[in-house]
Amino acid sequence: MYKYVINGGRKLEGEVSISGAKNAAVAIVAATILCDEACVLENVPDISDTAICAKILREMGATINYTNKNTMLVDTRNIKSPKVPPELARTMRASSYFLGTLLGRFREAFVPMPGGCDLGDRPIDQHIKAFNCLGAHHEIINGIVHVKADDLIGNQIFFDINTVGGTINAIFAAVKAKGLTIIENAAKEPHIVDLANFLNTMGADIRGAGTDVIKVRGVNFLKGVTYGIIPDQIEAGTYMVAAAATKGNVLIKNVIPKHLESITVNLRKMGVKVQEFDDSVRVSVDGPLMRTNIKTLPHPGFPTDMQPQFSALLTIADGTSIVTDNIFDNRFRYAGELRKMGADITVKDKVAIIQGVEGLKGAPVRATDLRAGAALVIAGLCAEGRTEIDDIYHIERGYECIDEKLAALGADIKRVYFQPKNAMAASS
Ligand code: EPU
């Protein structure tokens, strides 16, 4: 197994290039099931979540070739069964997208209840509601979700809550349904717009993505295309926060600054300088970091996926900050790990109260989920001394070569192999 070993206290300086967006890529790779020809996907991030998506498709019969580590040729025409291999699918949240894509193509899907980061209860009732609205029935047997429709007929879908995954699955089921589907209270995240652009390039008829009403008129055929995935807003935000936490000066390239607005605004409130260019942002700090309050909200509000990283930054800001996560029930599991590094954080339900401290101290810690892990990396970079981060497979689900990118910015970070304690016990 691997861990990151960080000797903190170095300013990050230089340039870093942002990879393709994880949450767009996992939806777009799954969407190729709806395509009637082969597709070339560019700017696919080289992370374990996209690798698992590709593996699932391969096990189902698709042909996948990489022309380089970020470009995939995907041909799903040989997939003959609507059943997803359960072991692989259970490891990630995005496996729920196979419900919508297989239902769209075969009018039937068998997919295990999705896994992914443990952020509290993550039901799929709204996904099922969308499928039911289009005429599908469902049952859940031994943890496998089975959806089936004699035919899919366009209809109105009103989401009771704002759901990214539910909106994406509704689009998938509607793309090849008969007639018009109107999705109301739809999520507006940039990766929903990217997915709609991908499907429209293939010949789908989707309007309104990026607003809260999305209209999908079903089509019979989707042609093969070459498509480049948008840059990862959360990866970019993570490097912005890392630059601020180390009081560095970093040019973050290959970004869409508009997607970073809520992050930029909050960094500026803390006294961080953020300069925006056409497709890059420069983050630098030349004074003290000031407290601020953060409340996560659906896009265009402050993203829950940046909450842990920002909280890590707030642990070293002057004063008391209040961080509220309105999206997930359990997204503060990193707080105990940051406390091991000297942070002063108290969590009650969906609220964390962070009293800024003079500085953090390196310690052995454990990534409890993807963004929690990113928060610990940031804490390790600005802490005095050595931080060892365990369970980094969480981090590698969503960040391409984070150790190499940070090392290129001057961080002292190494990915180190170690023998897990229970493996040593077993062999002794
Ligand atoms: N929810 C329901 N019922 C549903 C669906 C969602 O109650 O049927 C609830 C969830 O429990 C949660 C809220 O609605 O409280 C929002 O969930 P949403 O469906 O929007 O999230 P998701 O689709 O499961 C995606 C991202 C997450 C990101 C959230 C919110 C992917 C693969 N995952 O999850 O990304 O946090 O949207 O923006 O796109 C990450 O990248 O670290 C990550 C966790």
GROMACS .gro file of C-alpha atoms and ligand atoms in nm:
model
  472
    1MET     CA    1   0.000   0.000   0.000
    2TYR     CA    2   0.104   0.359  -0.049
    3LYS     CA    3   0.095   0.670   0.165
    4TYR     CA    4   0.198   1.030   0.111
    5VAL     CA    5   0.483   1.160   0.320
    6ILE     CA    6   0.496   1.539   0.327
    7ASN     CA    7   0.757   1.759   0.488
    8GLY     CA    8   0.560   2.079   0.521
    9GLY     CA    9   0.643   2.445   0.531
   10ARG     CA   10   0.745   2.506   0.170
   11LYS     CA   11   0.571   2.775  -0.035
   12LEU     CA   12   0.416   2.644  -0.358
   13GLU     CA   13   0.547   2.837  -0.655
   14GLY     CA   14   0.526   2.795  -1.033
   15GLU     CA   15   0.257   2.663  -1.267
   16VAL     CA   16   0.024   2.366  -1.256
   17SER     CA   17  -0.206   2.236  -1.527
   18ILE     CA   18  -0.551   2.110  -1.434
   19SER     CA   19  -0.680   1.774  -1.561
   20GLY     CA   20  -1.022   1.687  -1.698
   21ALA     CA   21  -1.316   1.696  -1.458
   22LYS     CA   22  -1.371   1.371  -1.267
   23ASN     CA   23  -1.744   1.418  -1.224
   24ALA     CA   24  -1.792   1.503  -1.593
   25ALA     CA   25  -1.569   1.217  -1.706
   26VAL     CA   26  -1.744   0.944  -1.509
   27ALA     CA   27  -2.080   1.054  -1.653
   28ILE     CA   28  -1.946   1.089  -2.007
   29VAL     CA   29  -1.771   0.752  -2.006
   30ALA     CA   30  -2.097   0.591  -1.885
   31ALA     CA   31  -2.288   0.788  -2.153
   32THR     CA   32  -2.101   0.606  -2.431
   33ILE     CA   33  -2.341   0.315  -2.368
   34LEU     CA   34  -2.607   0.528  -2.538
   35CYS     CA   35  -2.388   0.588  -2.845
   36ASP     CA   36  -2.453   0.383  -3.158
   37GLU     CA   37  -2.095   0.421  -3.284
   38ALA     CA   38  -1.744   0.453  -3.134
   39CYS     CA   39  -1.634   0.772  -2.952
   40VAL     CA   40  -1.302   0.935  -2.876
   41LEU     CA   41  -1.289   1.102  -2.536
   42GLU     CA   42  -1.010   1.354  -2.475
   43ASN     CA   43  -0.890   1.513  -2.151
   44VAL     CA   44  -1.010   1.212  -1.948
   45PRO     CA   45  -0.840   1.241  -1.608
   46ASP     CA   46  -0.605   0.951  -1.531
   47ILE     CA   47  -0.760   0.864  -1.193
   48SER     CA   48  -0.893   0.543  -1.045
   49ASP     CA   49  -1.262   0.640  -1.082
   50THR     CA   50  -1.233   0.671  -1.462
   51ALA     CA   51  -1.022   0.354  -1.474
   52ILE     CA   52  -1.298   0.167  -1.288
   53CYS     CA   53  -1.564   0.305  -1.528
   54ALA     CA   54  -1.354   0.181  -1.820
   55LYS     CA   55  -1.305  -0.157  -1.654
   56ILE     CA   56  -1.680  -0.193  -1.598
   57LEU     CA   57  -1.746  -0.119  -1.966
   58ARG     CA   58  -1.476  -0.365  -2.075
   59GLU     CA   59  -1.614  -0.642  -1.854
   60MET     CA   60  -1.954  -0.579  -2.014
   61GLY     CA   61  -1.806  -0.628  -2.362
   62ALA     CA   62  -1.698  -0.279  -2.474
   63THR     CA   63  -1.370  -0.216  -2.654
   64ILE     CA   64  -1.157   0.052  -2.491
   65ASN     CA   65  -0.818   0.167  -2.615
   66TYR     CA   66  -0.606   0.448  -2.479
   67THR     CA   67  -0.404   0.644  -2.737
   68ASN     CA   68  -0.239   0.827  -2.448
   69LYS     CA   69  -0.317   0.833  -2.077
   70ASN     CA   70  -0.592   1.095  -2.123
   71THR     CA   71  -0.748   0.989  -2.455
   72MET     CA   72  -0.986   0.694  -2.474
   73LEU     CA   73  -1.142   0.528  -2.774
   74VAL     CA   74  -1.467   0.371  -2.653
   75ASP     CA   75  -1.688   0.139  -2.853
   76THR     CA   76  -1.980  -0.004  -2.657
   77ARG     CA   77  -2.161  -0.167  -2.949
   78ASN     CA   78  -2.067  -0.518  -2.831
   79ILE     CA   79  -2.235  -0.477  -2.494
   80LYS     CA   80  -2.520  -0.725  -2.509
   81SER     CA   81  -2.641  -0.743  -2.150
   82PRO     CA   82  -2.787  -0.474  -1.920
   83LYS     CA   83  -2.607  -0.620  -1.616
   84VAL     CA   84  -2.319  -0.432  -1.453
   85PRO     CA   85  -2.045  -0.640  -1.280
   86PRO     CA   86  -2.138  -0.589  -0.914
   87GLU     CA   87  -1.797  -0.597  -0.739
   88LEU     CA   88  -1.652  -0.312  -0.943
   89ALA     CA   89  -1.967  -0.105  -0.949
   90ARG     CA   90  -2.002  -0.116  -0.569
   91THR     CA   91  -1.680   0.083  -0.530
   92MET     CA   92  -1.804   0.406  -0.684
   93ARG     CA   93  -2.100   0.641  -0.673
   94ALA     CA   94  -2.098   0.705  -1.047
   95SER     CA   95  -2.189   0.341  -1.116
   96SER     CA   96  -2.548   0.462  -1.065
   97TYR     CA   97  -2.513   0.624  -1.409
   98PHE     CA   98  -2.524   0.278  -1.565
   99LEU     CA   99  -2.886   0.260  -1.447
  100GLY     CA  100  -2.985   0.548  -1.673
  101THR     CA  101  -2.765   0.459  -1.970
  102LEU     CA  102  -2.854   0.087  -1.975
  103LEU     CA  103  -3.222   0.168  -1.923
  104GLY     CA  104  -3.200   0.412  -2.216
  105ARG     CA  105  -3.037   0.153  -2.441
  106PHE     CA  106  -3.188  -0.182  -2.334
  107ARG     CA  107  -3.498  -0.058  -2.149
  108GLU     CA  108  -3.358  -0.257  -1.855
  109ALA     CA  109  -3.066  -0.233  -1.611
  110PHE     CA  110  -2.923  -0.432  -1.319
  111VAL     CA  111  -2.681  -0.223  -1.111
  112PRO     CA  112  -2.571  -0.269  -0.747
  113MET     CA  113  -2.653   0.008  -0.502
  114PRO     CA  114  -2.374   0.259  -0.569
  115GLY     CA  115  -2.074   0.310  -0.338
  116GLY     CA  116  -1.839   0.609  -0.337
  117CYS     CA  117  -1.729   0.838  -0.056
  118ASP     CA  118  -1.902   0.780   0.277
  119LEU     CA  119  -2.057   1.123   0.327
  120GLY     CA  120  -2.363   0.997   0.516
  121ASP     CA  121  -2.679   0.850   0.367
  122ARG     CA  122  -2.672   0.874  -0.014
  123PRO     CA  123  -3.009   0.746  -0.136
  124ILE     CA  124  -3.113   0.716  -0.503
  125ASP     CA  125  -3.486   0.769  -0.455
  126GLN     CA  126  -3.485   1.070  -0.690
  127HIS     CA  127  -3.312   0.870  -0.965
  128ILE     CA  128  -3.581   0.603  -0.929
  129LYS     CA  129  -3.852   0.870  -0.929
  130ALA     CA  130  -3.720   0.997  -1.263
  131PHE     CA  131  -3.718   0.647  -1.414
  132ASN     CA  132  -4.071   0.582  -1.284
  133CYS     CA  133  -4.191   0.909  -1.441
  134LEU     CA  134  -4.070   0.782  -1.780
  135GLY     CA  135  -4.255   0.451  -1.739
  136ALA     CA  136  -3.996   0.220  -1.577
  137HIS     CA  137  -4.063  -0.011  -1.282
  138HIS     CA  138  -3.802  -0.097  -1.026
  139GLU     CA  139  -3.718  -0.347  -0.755
  140ILE     CA  140  -3.416  -0.389  -0.530
  141ILE     CA  141  -3.312  -0.749  -0.463
  142ASN     CA  142  -3.001  -0.842  -0.263
  143GLY     CA  143  -2.858  -0.494  -0.310
  144ILE     CA  144  -2.905  -0.498  -0.687
  145VAL     CA  145  -3.128  -0.229  -0.837
  146HIS     CA  146  -3.332  -0.364  -1.129
  147VAL     CA  147  -3.515  -0.114  -1.349
  148LYS     CA  148  -3.722  -0.214  -1.649
  149ALA     CA  149  -3.957  -0.043  -1.891
  150ASP     CA  150  -4.168  -0.179  -2.176
  151ASP     CA  151  -4.097   0.157  -2.331
  152LEU     CA  152  -3.971   0.494  -2.210
  153ILE     CA  153  -4.213   0.779  -2.273
  154GLY     CA  154  -4.116   1.144  -2.221
  155ASN     CA  155  -4.282   1.309  -1.921
  156GLN     CA  156  -4.241   1.584  -1.664
  157ILE     CA  157  -3.996   1.506  -1.381
  158PHE     CA  158  -3.992   1.733  -1.077
  159PHE     CA  159  -3.704   1.668  -0.838
  160ASP     CA  160  -3.791   1.712  -0.469
  161ILE     CA  161  -3.430   1.804  -0.396
  162ASN     CA  162  -3.141   1.931  -0.605
  163THR     CA  163  -2.950   1.622  -0.718
  164VAL     CA  164  -2.657   1.605  -0.957
  165GLY     CA  165  -2.672   1.228  -1.005
  166GLY     CA  166  -3.050   1.225  -1.030
  167THR     CA  167  -3.045   1.497  -1.299
  168ILE     CA  168  -2.781   1.309  -1.497
  169ASN     CA  169  -2.972   0.980  -1.477
  170ALA     CA  170  -3.295   1.154  -1.582
  171ILE     CA  171  -3.115   1.294  -1.889
  172PHE     CA  172  -2.977   0.947  -1.970
  173ALA     CA  173  -3.316   0.780  -1.953
  174ALA     CA  174  -3.480   1.062  -2.154
  175VAL     CA  175  -3.228   1.088  -2.438
  176LYS     CA  176  -3.369   0.786  -2.624
  177ALA     CA  177  -3.721   0.796  -2.477
  178LYS     CA  178  -4.019   0.876  -2.700
  179GLY     CA  179  -4.115   1.244  -2.699
  180LEU     CA  180  -4.034   1.533  -2.467
  181THR     CA  181  -3.909   1.509  -2.109
  182ILE     CA  182  -3.905   1.820  -1.893
  183ILE     CA  183  -3.677   1.799  -1.588
  184GLU     CA  184  -3.761   2.061  -1.326
  185ASN     CA  185  -3.551   2.165  -1.026
  186ALA     CA  186  -3.257   2.022  -1.220
  187ALA     CA  187  -2.900   2.053  -1.088
  188LYS     CA  188  -2.689   2.316  -1.269
  189GLU     CA  189  -2.329   2.199  -1.210
  190PRO     CA  190  -2.077   2.259  -1.492
  191HIS     CA  191  -2.043   1.885  -1.550
  192ILE     CA  192  -2.415   1.860  -1.628
  193VAL     CA  193  -2.364   2.119  -1.902
  194ASP     CA  194  -2.058   1.927  -2.024
  195LEU     CA  195  -2.251   1.600  -2.036
  196ALA     CA  196  -2.538   1.767  -2.227
  197ASN     CA  197  -2.286   1.915  -2.473
  198PHE     CA  198  -2.137   1.570  -2.527
  199LEU     CA  199  -2.478   1.410  -2.587
  200ASN     CA  200  -2.587   1.698  -2.815
  201THR     CA  201  -2.267   1.663  -3.019
  202MET     CA  202  -2.369   1.300  -3.072
  203GLY     CA  203  -2.712   1.412  -3.195
  204ALA     CA  204  -2.921   1.435  -2.879
  205ASP     CA  205  -3.170   1.720  -2.833
  206ILE     CA  206  -3.112   1.861  -2.483
  207ARG     CA  207  -3.185   2.225  -2.401
  208GLY     CA  208  -3.151   2.424  -2.084
  209ALA     CA  209  -2.860   2.238  -1.919
  210GLY     CA  210  -2.709   2.479  -1.666
  211THR     CA  211  -3.055   2.613  -1.574
  212ASP     CA  212  -3.309   2.448  -1.345
  213VAL     CA  213  -3.534   2.336  -1.632
  214ILE     CA  214  -3.384   2.091  -1.880
  215LYS     CA  215  -3.584   1.977  -2.184
  216VAL     CA  216  -3.488   1.654  -2.356
  217ARG     CA  217  -3.651   1.543  -2.678
  218GLY     CA  218  -3.580   1.176  -2.742
  219VAL     CA  219  -3.388   1.064  -3.052
  220ASN     CA  220  -3.329   0.719  -3.203
  221PHE     CA  221  -2.963   0.738  -3.296
  222LEU     CA  222  -2.648   0.889  -3.143
  223LYS     CA  223  -2.342   0.911  -3.365
  224GLY     CA  224  -1.978   0.865  -3.266
  225VAL     CA  225  -1.785   1.187  -3.193
  226THR     CA  226  -1.456   1.316  -3.058
  227TYR     CA  227  -1.514   1.515  -2.740
  228GLY     CA  228  -1.287   1.694  -2.490
  229ILE     CA  229  -1.392   1.697  -2.124
  230ILE     CA  230  -1.393   2.028  -1.932
  231PRO     CA  231  -1.123   2.103  -1.672
  232ASP     CA  232  -1.186   1.995  -1.314
  233GLN     CA  233  -1.324   2.283  -1.113
  234ILE     CA  234  -1.256   2.105  -0.782
  235GLU     CA  235  -0.899   2.005  -0.868
  236ALA     CA  236  -0.835   2.368  -0.965
  237GLY     CA  237  -0.992   2.491  -0.641
  238THR     CA  238  -0.779   2.248  -0.443
  239TYR     CA  239  -0.457   2.390  -0.594
  240MET     CA  240  -0.587   2.744  -0.534
  241VAL     CA  241  -0.634   2.665  -0.166
  242ALA     CA  242  -0.298   2.483  -0.145
  243ALA     CA  243  -0.125   2.789  -0.291
  244ALA     CA  244  -0.297   3.012  -0.035
  245ALA     CA  245  -0.225   2.779   0.259
  246THR     CA  246   0.149   2.779   0.186
  247LYS     CA  247   0.147   3.157   0.118
  248GLY     CA  248   0.278   3.073  -0.227
  249ASN     CA  249   0.230   3.212  -0.576
  250VAL     CA  250   0.089   2.968  -0.832
  251LEU     CA  251  -0.049   3.000  -1.183
  252ILE     CA  252  -0.325   2.742  -1.224
  253LYS     CA  253  -0.365   2.670  -1.594
  254ASN     CA  254  -0.631   2.503  -1.808
  255VAL     CA  255  -0.928   2.621  -1.601
  256ILE     CA  256  -1.260   2.793  -1.672
  257PRO     CA  257  -1.243   3.090  -1.429
  258LYS     CA  258  -1.624   3.129  -1.435
  259HIS     CA  259  -1.657   2.781  -1.279
  260LEU     CA  260  -1.428   2.891  -0.995
  261GLU     CA  261  -1.619   3.207  -0.898
  262SER     CA  262  -1.752   3.095  -0.560
  263ILE     CA  263  -1.403   2.970  -0.466
  264THR     CA  264  -1.238   3.290  -0.588
  265VAL     CA  265  -1.484   3.513  -0.398
  266ASN     CA  266  -1.422   3.329  -0.071
  267LEU     CA  267  -1.044   3.327  -0.112
  268ARG     CA  268  -1.054   3.702  -0.172
  269LYS     CA  269  -1.261   3.747   0.145
  270MET     CA  270  -0.974   3.578   0.329
  271GLY     CA  271  -0.721   3.824   0.189
  272VAL     CA  272  -0.588   3.596  -0.084
  273LYS     CA  273  -0.504   3.760  -0.416
  274VAL     CA  274  -0.669   3.586  -0.714
  275GLN     CA  275  -0.605   3.717  -1.064
  276GLU     CA  276  -0.825   3.579  -1.343
  277PHE     CA  277  -0.707   3.532  -1.702
  278ASP     CA  278  -0.879   3.369  -2.001
  279ASP     CA  279  -0.803   3.010  -1.904
  280SER     CA  280  -0.591   3.039  -1.592
  281VAL     CA  281  -0.590   3.198  -1.247
  282ARG     CA  282  -0.298   3.315  -1.035
  283VAL     CA  283  -0.322   3.277  -0.659
  284SER     CA  284  -0.082   3.451  -0.423
  285VAL     CA  285  -0.073   3.570  -0.063
  286ASP     CA  286   0.121   3.861   0.076
  287GLY     CA  287  -0.056   3.928   0.406
  288PRO     CA  288  -0.240   3.746   0.684
  289LEU     CA  289  -0.520   3.498   0.611
  290MET     CA  290  -0.849   3.623   0.751
  291ARG     CA  291  -1.146   3.426   0.884
  292THR     CA  292  -1.464   3.381   0.683
  293ASN     CA  293  -1.784   3.179   0.698
  294ILE     CA  294  -1.865   2.918   0.433
  295LYS     CA  295  -2.201   2.761   0.346
  296THR     CA  296  -2.212   2.491   0.082
  297LEU     CA  297  -2.490   2.507  -0.176
  298PRO     CA  298  -2.570   2.356  -0.515
  299HIS     CA  299  -2.400   2.531  -0.810
  300PRO     CA  300  -2.345   2.824  -0.847
  301GLY     CA  301  -2.313   2.828  -0.467
  302PHE     CA  302  -2.001   2.720  -0.282
  303PRO     CA  303  -1.935   2.351  -0.371
  304THR     CA  304  -1.949   2.088  -0.098
  305ASP     CA  305  -1.653   1.924  -0.275
  306MET     CA  306  -1.435   2.223  -0.173
  307GLN     CA  307  -1.557   2.241   0.187
  308PRO     CA  308  -1.288   2.018   0.349
  309GLN     CA  309  -1.001   2.193   0.164
  310PHE     CA  310  -1.132   2.537   0.267
  311SER     CA  311  -1.175   2.422   0.624
  312ALA     CA  312  -0.810   2.312   0.626
  313LEU     CA  313  -0.717   2.664   0.514
  314LEU     CA  314  -0.940   2.825   0.776
  315THR     CA  315  -0.758   2.634   1.053
  316ILE     CA  316  -0.465   2.874   1.004
  317ALA     CA  317  -0.664   3.193   0.940
  318ASP     CA  318  -0.698   3.472   1.199
  319GLY     CA  319  -1.021   3.443   1.401
  320THR     CA  320  -1.319   3.211   1.415
  321SER     CA  321  -1.487   3.074   1.103
  322ILE     CA  322  -1.814   2.887   1.073
  323VAL     CA  323  -1.847   2.625   0.800
  324THR     CA  324  -2.189   2.479   0.721
  325ASP     CA  325  -2.233   2.185   0.485
  326ASN     CA  326  -2.591   2.181   0.364
  327ILE     CA  327  -2.546   1.905   0.108
  328PHE     CA  328  -2.423   1.597   0.293
  329ASP     CA  329  -2.480   1.479   0.652
  330ASN     CA  330  -2.132   1.354   0.724
  331ARG     CA  331  -1.871   1.562   0.549
  332PHE     CA  332  -1.659   1.660   0.849
  333ARG     CA  333  -1.494   1.325   0.916
  334TYR     CA  334  -1.156   1.486   0.848
  335ALA     CA  335  -1.197   1.716   1.151
  336GLY     CA  336  -1.054   1.458   1.392
  337GLU     CA  337  -0.753   1.412   1.162
  338LEU     CA  338  -0.692   1.788   1.143
  339ARG     CA  339  -0.714   1.804   1.523
  340LYS     CA  340  -0.422   1.557   1.536
  341MET     CA  341  -0.228   1.827   1.349
  342GLY     CA  342  -0.316   2.094   1.605
  343ALA     CA  343  -0.630   2.239   1.443
  344ASP     CA  344  -0.905   2.374   1.666
  345ILE     CA  345  -1.230   2.247   1.510
  346THR     CA  346  -1.557   2.161   1.677
  347VAL     CA  347  -1.825   1.989   1.474
  348LYS     CA  348  -2.192   1.970   1.556
  349ASP     CA  349  -2.421   1.813   1.295
  350LYS     CA  350  -2.373   2.011   0.972
  351VAL     CA  351  -2.167   2.292   1.125
  352ALA     CA  352  -1.796   2.320   1.205
  353ILE     CA  353  -1.657   2.598   1.418
  354ILE     CA  354  -1.293   2.661   1.338
  355GLN     CA  355  -1.077   2.874   1.563
  356GLY     CA  356  -0.766   2.971   1.367
  357VAL     CA  357  -0.434   2.862   1.520
  358GLU     CA  358  -0.082   2.997   1.468
  359GLY     CA  359   0.023   2.694   1.263
  360LEU     CA  360  -0.034   2.320   1.215
  361LYS     CA  361   0.211   2.044   1.310
  362GLY     CA  362   0.281   1.735   1.099
  363ALA     CA  363   0.126   1.407   1.219
  364PRO     CA  364   0.023   1.063   1.093
  365VAL     CA  365  -0.333   1.096   0.960
  366ARG     CA  366  -0.578   0.901   0.747
  367ALA     CA  367  -0.779   1.013   0.444
  368THR     CA  368  -1.141   0.930   0.525
  369ASP     CA  369  -1.272   1.019   0.179
  370LEU     CA  370  -1.157   1.193  -0.139
  371ARG     CA  371  -1.191   1.561  -0.048
  372ALA     CA  372  -1.106   1.493   0.317
  373GLY     CA  373  -0.781   1.347   0.184
  374ALA     CA  374  -0.719   1.661  -0.023
  375ALA     CA  375  -0.773   1.869   0.290
  376LEU     CA  376  -0.509   1.665   0.474
  377VAL     CA  377  -0.263   1.712   0.187
  378ILE     CA  378  -0.316   2.090   0.214
  379ALA     CA  379  -0.275   2.074   0.591
  380GLY     CA  380   0.044   1.869   0.549
  381LEU     CA  381   0.187   2.118   0.298
  382CYS     CA  382   0.156   2.412   0.537
  383ALA     CA  383   0.227   2.223   0.862
  384GLU     CA  384   0.560   2.228   1.034
  385GLY     CA  385   0.734   1.890   1.009
  386ARG     CA  386   0.636   1.553   0.870
  387THR     CA  387   0.284   1.442   0.784
  388GLU     CA  388   0.206   1.088   0.673
  389ILE     CA  389  -0.129   1.036   0.502
  390ASP     CA  390  -0.268   0.685   0.493
  391ASP     CA  391  -0.553   0.546   0.276
  392ILE     CA  392  -0.453   0.766  -0.015
  393TYR     CA  393  -0.653   0.548  -0.254
  394HIS     CA  394  -0.938   0.783  -0.169
  395ILE     CA  395  -0.734   1.079  -0.298
  396GLU     CA  396  -0.625   0.894  -0.610
  397ARG     CA  397  -0.989   0.834  -0.703
  398GLY     CA  398  -1.009   1.199  -0.800
  399TYR     CA  399  -0.670   1.371  -0.835
  400GLU     CA  400  -0.439   1.291  -1.126
  401CYS     CA  401  -0.072   1.266  -1.012
  402ILE     CA  402  -0.129   1.499  -0.717
  403ASP     CA  403   0.210   1.411  -0.567
  404GLU     CA  404   0.395   1.487  -0.893
  405LYS     CA  405   0.203   1.810  -0.957
  406LEU     CA  406   0.272   1.936  -0.604
  407ALA     CA  407   0.638   1.831  -0.616
  408ALA     CA  408   0.674   2.030  -0.940
  409LEU     CA  409   0.547   2.334  -0.744
  410GLY     CA  410   0.819   2.285  -0.484
  411ALA     CA  411   0.641   2.070  -0.226
  412ASP     CA  412   0.834   1.799  -0.046
  413ILE     CA  413   0.585   1.516  -0.099
  414LYS     CA  414   0.656   1.151  -0.173
  415ARG     CA  415   0.433   0.855  -0.249
  416VAL     CA  416   0.586   0.582  -0.036
  417TYR     CA  417   0.516   0.207  -0.034
  418PHE     CA  418   0.459   0.045   0.303
  419GLN     CA  419   0.357  -0.295   0.428
  420PRO     CA  420   0.016  -0.273   0.599
  421LYS     CA  421   0.026  -0.384   0.964
  422ASN     CA  422  -0.234  -0.661   0.923
  423ALA     CA  423  -0.046  -0.797   0.618
  424MET     CA  424   0.271  -0.817   0.831
  425ALA     CA  425   0.075  -0.994   1.104
  426ALA     CA  426  -0.064  -1.238   0.852
  427SER     CA  427   0.278  -1.322   0.712
  428SER     CA  428   0.444  -1.356   1.052
  429EPU     N1  429  -3.004   1.277  -0.256
  429EPU     C1  430  -3.121   1.216  -0.216
  429EPU     N2  431  -3.182   1.133  -0.305
  429EPU     C2  432  -3.133   1.107  -0.429
  429EPU     C3  433  -3.011   1.170  -0.468
  429EPU     C4  434  -2.949   1.255  -0.378
  429EPU     O1  435  -3.170   1.237  -0.104
  429EPU     O2  436  -3.194   1.030  -0.503
  429EPU     C5  437  -2.938   1.371  -0.162
  429EPU     C6  438  -2.798   1.326  -0.123
  429EPU     O3  439  -2.802   1.234  -0.015
  429EPU     C7  440  -2.732   1.456  -0.089
  429EPU     C8  441  -2.795   1.554  -0.188
  429EPU     O4  442  -2.915   1.494  -0.231
  429EPU     O5  443  -2.767   1.494   0.041
  429EPU     C9  444  -2.710   1.588  -0.309
  429EPU     O6  445  -2.669   1.467  -0.372
  429EPU     P1  446  -2.635   1.462  -0.529
  429EPU     O7  447  -2.726   1.361  -0.590
  429EPU     O8  448  -2.635   1.599  -0.585
  429EPU     O9  449  -2.487   1.409  -0.526
  429EPU     P2  450  -2.425   1.289  -0.608
  429EPU    O10  451  -2.477   1.289  -0.746
  429EPU    O11  452  -2.433   1.166  -0.527
  429EPU    C10  453  -2.229   1.433  -0.701
  429EPU    C11  454  -2.080   1.422  -0.703
  429EPU    C12  455  -2.026   1.447  -0.564
  429EPU    C13  456  -2.071   1.585  -0.518
  429EPU    C14  457  -2.224   1.596  -0.525
  429EPU    C15  458  -2.276   1.735  -0.492
  429EPU    C16  459  -2.037   1.264  -0.877
  429EPU    C17  460  -1.992   1.129  -0.918
  429EPU     N3  461  -2.042   1.289  -0.748
  429EPU    O12  462  -2.273   1.333  -0.610
  429EPU    O13  463  -1.884   1.448  -0.577
  429EPU    O14  464  -2.031   1.607  -0.386
  429EPU    O15  465  -2.268   1.563  -0.659
  429EPU    O16  466  -2.223   1.830  -0.575
  429EPU    O17  467  -2.064   1.349  -0.961
  429EPU    C18  468  -1.665   1.433  -0.500
  429EPU    O18  469  -1.629   1.456  -0.617
  429EPU    O19  470  -1.586   1.433  -0.402
  429EPU    C19  471  -1.806   1.403  -0.474
  429EPU    C20  472  -1.849   1.347  -0.362
   0.00000   0.00000   0.00000
